[in-house]
Amino acid sequence: MTIPAPPAPRRVLLIAHVGRDDAREVARAFVKALTAHGLVVRVLADEADELGLDTSGIELAGDGDASAGCELVLVIGGDGTILRAAEISHDSGAPLLGVNLGHVGFLAEAEYDDLESTIDAIVHRRYSAEDRLTLDVTVHRDGEVVNRTWALNEASVEKAARERMIEVVVEVDGRPLSRWGCDGVVCATPTGSTAYNFSAGGPIVWPGVEALLLVPISAHALFARPLVVAPSSVLAVEVLARTDGDGVLWCDGRRTVDLPPGARIEVRRGTQPVRLVRLHRAPFTDRLVAKFGLPVAGWRGSAERRRRMAEEARAATRGTAGEDAGA
């Protein structure tokens, strides 16, 4: 008789903003709760001491892909910490579950107050994951590819020196679009539309829309409007050889590449999406309202009317019950 092998233990990689007291506190609470439910918690080796964890009860990630074999990556911090976790787990494709301790936290799914319900969802696998479009970025010099990188939010070509603009030519699908003297150009995903793209005046795009965005930054030109193009399009930004200043490529505000005059940057849809864990199926509209604190008082939509009618019915039922009890 063949004895079946025991099931493989469930693993969760935990990444936290180690510079914040509240992040360290929440990280310790998650480790204690998840290990008590039989899950293996893996932590980056260089962060375990800073988080104040008992290393005898956790798994330390050494060299190689820290998220390999993990069913999800639990990220405690703000969007910056989630972008760092996306960089760490990009090769494995493990989904990211963000617990927001930052300010806006568009990439996060849970808030600090959701600690117990988040633990319960992880333990009982009550979550789903959705793919988010990414960008593959190549840098060319003298006709040769000198760098390859990627981005979840955006790839931005910016001036390297504050006192100088850069001169760029923008191209879409192999055809020139316009030339600008500017502070830079942002190429973003729908996920990144609420980040740098938003600050630069670009449109907010719902995550379910597949598209690439291009937004000039402080361009000296009559035509310098944000663009939304097909996900199959290829965007290119060339730093003109005669420009006075160098440029720099930033990807998600984390990875940089120096761009001398004559450099060419090509941006296309990424081959490897990033997966984000979802605990709730709230509409993106509600997320916008909550994150930006948008004023919606006075709205009389059908959903609001149904909610009010239900509340009134419950109140009427409670009143009737009270009268019956008094009688």
Short mmCIF file of N, CA, C and O in Angstrom, two decimals, residues 280-327:
data_model
loop_
_atom_site.label_atom_id
_atom_site.label_comp_id
_atom_site.label_asym_id
_atom_site.label_seq_id
_atom_site.Cartn_x
_atom_site.Cartn_y
_atom_site.Cartn_z
N HIS A 280 -11.92 42.02 -1.57
CA HIS A 280 -13.26 42.57 -1.76
C HIS A 280 -13.46 42.85 -3.24
O HIS A 280 -12.51 43.09 -3.97
N ARG A 281 -14.69 42.84 -3.65
CA ARG A 281 -15.01 43.14 -5.05
C ARG A 281 -15.69 44.51 -5.16
O ARG A 281 -16.62 44.68 -5.94
N ALA A 282 -15.23 45.47 -4.39
CA ALA A 282 -15.80 46.81 -4.45
C ALA A 282 -15.43 47.46 -5.79
O ALA A 282 -14.33 47.27 -6.29
N PRO A 283 -16.34 48.22 -6.37
CA PRO A 283 -16.04 48.90 -7.64
C PRO A 283 -14.87 49.87 -7.48
O PRO A 283 -14.64 50.43 -6.40
N PHE A 284 -14.13 50.07 -8.57
CA PHE A 284 -13.00 50.98 -8.55
C PHE A 284 -13.45 52.40 -8.21
O PHE A 284 -12.70 53.18 -7.61
N THR A 285 -14.69 52.74 -8.57
CA THR A 285 -15.23 54.06 -8.24
C THR A 285 -15.21 54.27 -6.72
O THR A 285 -14.81 55.34 -6.24
N ASP A 286 -15.62 53.26 -5.97
CA ASP A 286 -15.62 53.38 -4.52
C ASP A 286 -14.20 53.54 -3.98
O ASP A 286 -13.98 54.26 -2.99
N ARG A 287 -13.25 52.87 -4.62
CA ARG A 287 -11.85 53.01 -4.19
C ARG A 287 -11.36 54.43 -4.41
O ARG A 287 -10.67 55.02 -3.57
N LEU A 288 -11.71 55.01 -5.55
CA LEU A 288 -11.32 56.40 -5.82
C LEU A 288 -11.91 57.33 -4.78
O LEU A 288 -11.21 58.22 -4.26
N VAL A 289 -13.19 57.17 -4.49
CA VAL A 289 -13.85 58.03 -3.52
C VAL A 289 -13.18 57.91 -2.16
O VAL A 289 -12.92 58.92 -1.48
N ALA A 290 -12.89 56.69 -1.73
CA ALA A 290 -12.29 56.47 -0.41
C ALA A 290 -10.87 56.99 -0.34
O ALA A 290 -10.48 57.66 0.63
N LYS A 291 -10.05 56.70 -1.36
CA LYS A 291 -8.64 57.07 -1.31
C LYS A 291 -8.43 58.57 -1.43
O LYS A 291 -7.54 59.14 -0.79
N PHE A 292 -9.22 59.23 -2.27
CA PHE A 292 -9.06 60.67 -2.48
C PHE A 292 -10.00 61.49 -1.61
O PHE A 292 -9.94 62.73 -1.65
N GLY A 293 -10.87 60.83 -0.85
CA GLY A 293 -11.81 61.57 -0.03
C GLY A 293 -12.73 62.46 -0.85
O GLY A 293 -12.99 63.61 -0.50
N LEU A 294 -13.25 61.92 -1.95
CA LEU A 294 -14.05 62.72 -2.87
C LEU A 294 -15.43 63.01 -2.27
O LEU A 294 -16.03 62.16 -1.62
N PRO A 295 -15.97 64.22 -2.52
CA PRO A 295 -17.28 64.58 -1.96
C PRO A 295 -18.42 63.95 -2.75
O PRO A 295 -18.60 64.25 -3.93
N VAL A 296 -19.16 63.07 -2.13
CA VAL A 296 -20.31 62.43 -2.80
C VAL A 296 -21.60 62.62 -2.02
O VAL A 296 -22.62 62.01 -2.33
N ALA A 297 -21.55 63.47 -0.97
CA ALA A 297 -22.75 63.73 -0.18
C ALA A 297 -23.83 64.33 -1.09
O ALA A 297 -23.57 65.20 -1.92
N GLY A 298 -25.06 63.82 -0.94
CA GLY A 298 -26.16 64.31 -1.75
C GLY A 298 -26.48 63.42 -2.93
O GLY A 298 -27.47 63.66 -3.64
N TRP A 299 -25.65 62.40 -3.16
CA TRP A 299 -25.90 61.48 -4.29
C TRP A 299 -27.20 60.72 -4.04
O TRP A 299 -27.48 60.26 -2.93
N ARG A 300 -28.02 60.59 -5.07
CA ARG A 300 -29.30 59.91 -4.94
C ARG A 300 -29.44 58.80 -5.97
O ARG A 300 -30.49 58.60 -6.57
N GLY A 301 -28.37 58.07 -6.17
CA GLY A 301 -28.40 56.96 -7.12
C GLY A 301 -29.27 55.82 -6.62
O GLY A 301 -29.71 55.78 -5.46
N SER A 302 -29.54 54.84 -7.49
CA SER A 302 -30.44 53.74 -7.15
C SER A 302 -29.90 52.91 -5.99
O SER A 302 -30.67 52.47 -5.12
N ALA A 303 -28.59 52.69 -5.95
CA ALA A 303 -28.01 51.89 -4.86
C ALA A 303 -28.20 52.61 -3.53
O ALA A 303 -28.50 51.99 -2.50
N GLU A 304 -28.04 53.93 -3.54
CA GLU A 304 -28.23 54.71 -2.31
C GLU A 304 -29.68 54.67 -1.87
O GLU A 304 -29.98 54.56 -0.68
N ARG A 305 -30.60 54.75 -2.84
CA ARG A 305 -32.01 54.69 -2.48
C ARG A 305 -32.37 53.34 -1.86
O ARG A 305 -33.11 53.27 -0.88
N ARG A 306 -31.82 52.27 -2.43
CA ARG A 306 -32.09 50.94 -1.87
C ARG A 306 -31.53 50.82 -0.45
O ARG A 306 -32.16 50.23 0.43
N ARG A 307 -30.34 51.39 -0.25
CA ARG A 307 -29.74 51.34 1.10
C ARG A 307 -30.60 52.09 2.10
O ARG A 307 -30.86 51.61 3.21
N ARG A 308 -31.06 53.28 1.72
CA ARG A 308 -31.88 54.09 2.62
C ARG A 308 -33.22 53.39 2.92
O ARG A 308 -33.70 53.40 4.06
N MET A 309 -33.83 52.79 1.90
CA MET A 309 -35.09 52.10 2.11
C MET A 309 -34.92 50.92 3.06
O MET A 309 -35.76 50.65 3.91
N ALA A 310 -33.78 50.19 2.91
CA ALA A 310 -33.51 49.05 3.80
C ALA A 310 -33.33 49.53 5.23
O ALA A 310 -33.81 48.90 6.18
N GLU A 311 -32.62 50.66 5.41
CA GLU A 311 -32.42 51.19 6.75
C GLU A 311 -33.75 51.62 7.37
O GLU A 311 -34.02 51.38 8.55
N GLU A 312 -34.59 52.26 6.56
CA GLU A 312 -35.89 52.69 7.07
C GLU A 312 -36.76 51.49 7.44
O GLU A 312 -37.50 51.52 8.44
N ALA A 313 -36.69 50.41 6.62
CA ALA A 313 -37.47 49.21 6.92
C ALA A 313 -37.00 48.57 8.22
O ALA A 313 -37.82 48.14 9.04
N ARG A 314 -35.67 48.53 8.41
CA ARG A 314 -35.14 47.95 9.66
C ARG A 314 -35.55 48.80 10.86
O ARG A 314 -35.91 48.27 11.92
N ALA A 315 -35.51 50.13 10.68
CA ALA A 315 -35.91 51.02 11.78
C ALA A 315 -37.38 50.83 12.12
O ALA A 315 -37.78 50.82 13.29
N ALA A 316 -38.21 50.68 11.08
CA ALA A 316 -39.65 50.48 11.31
C ALA A 316 -39.90 49.17 12.02
O ALA A 316 -40.75 49.07 12.91
N THR A 317 -39.15 48.14 11.65
CA THR A 317 -39.30 46.83 12.30
C THR A 317 -38.91 46.90 13.76
O THR A 317 -39.60 46.36 14.64
N ARG A 318 -37.83 47.61 14.06
CA ARG A 318 -37.39 47.75 15.45
C ARG A 318 -38.43 48.52 16.26
O ARG A 318 -38.72 48.21 17.40
N GLY A 319 -39.04 49.57 15.61
CA GLY A 319 -40.06 50.35 16.31
C GLY A 319 -41.28 49.53 16.63
O GLY A 319 -41.85 49.61 17.72
N THR A 320 -41.69 48.70 15.66
CA THR A 320 -42.86 47.84 15.89
C THR A 320 -42.61 46.84 17.01
O THR A 320 -43.46 46.59 17.86
N ALA A 321 -41.39 46.28 16.98
CA ALA A 321 -41.05 45.31 18.02
C ALA A 321 -41.06 45.96 19.40
O ALA A 321 -41.50 45.39 20.39
N GLY A 322 -40.61 47.22 19.44
CA GLY A 322 -40.60 47.93 20.72
C GLY A 322 -42.01 48.19 21.23
O GLY A 322 -42.30 48.06 22.43
N GLU A 323 -42.90 48.55 20.30
CA GLU A 323 -44.29 48.79 20.71
C GLU A 323 -44.95 47.53 21.22
O GLU A 323 -45.69 47.52 22.20
N ASP A 324 -44.69 46.39 20.52
CA ASP A 324 -45.26 45.12 20.95
C ASP A 324 -44.77 44.74 22.34
O ASP A 324 -45.54 44.23 23.18
N ALA A 325 -43.49 44.98 22.57
CA ALA A 325 -42.92 44.63 23.87
C ALA A 325 -43.55 45.51 24.96
O ALA A 325 -43.83 45.04 26.09
N GLY A 326 -43.80 46.79 24.65
CA GLY A 326 -44.41 47.68 25.63
C GLY A 326 -45.83 47.29 25.94
O GLY A 326 -46.31 47.43 27.09
N ALA A 327 -46.52 46.80 24.89
CA ALA A 327 -47.90 46.38 25.12
C ALA A 327 -47.93 45.16 26.02
O ALA A 327 -48.86 44.97 26.78
#
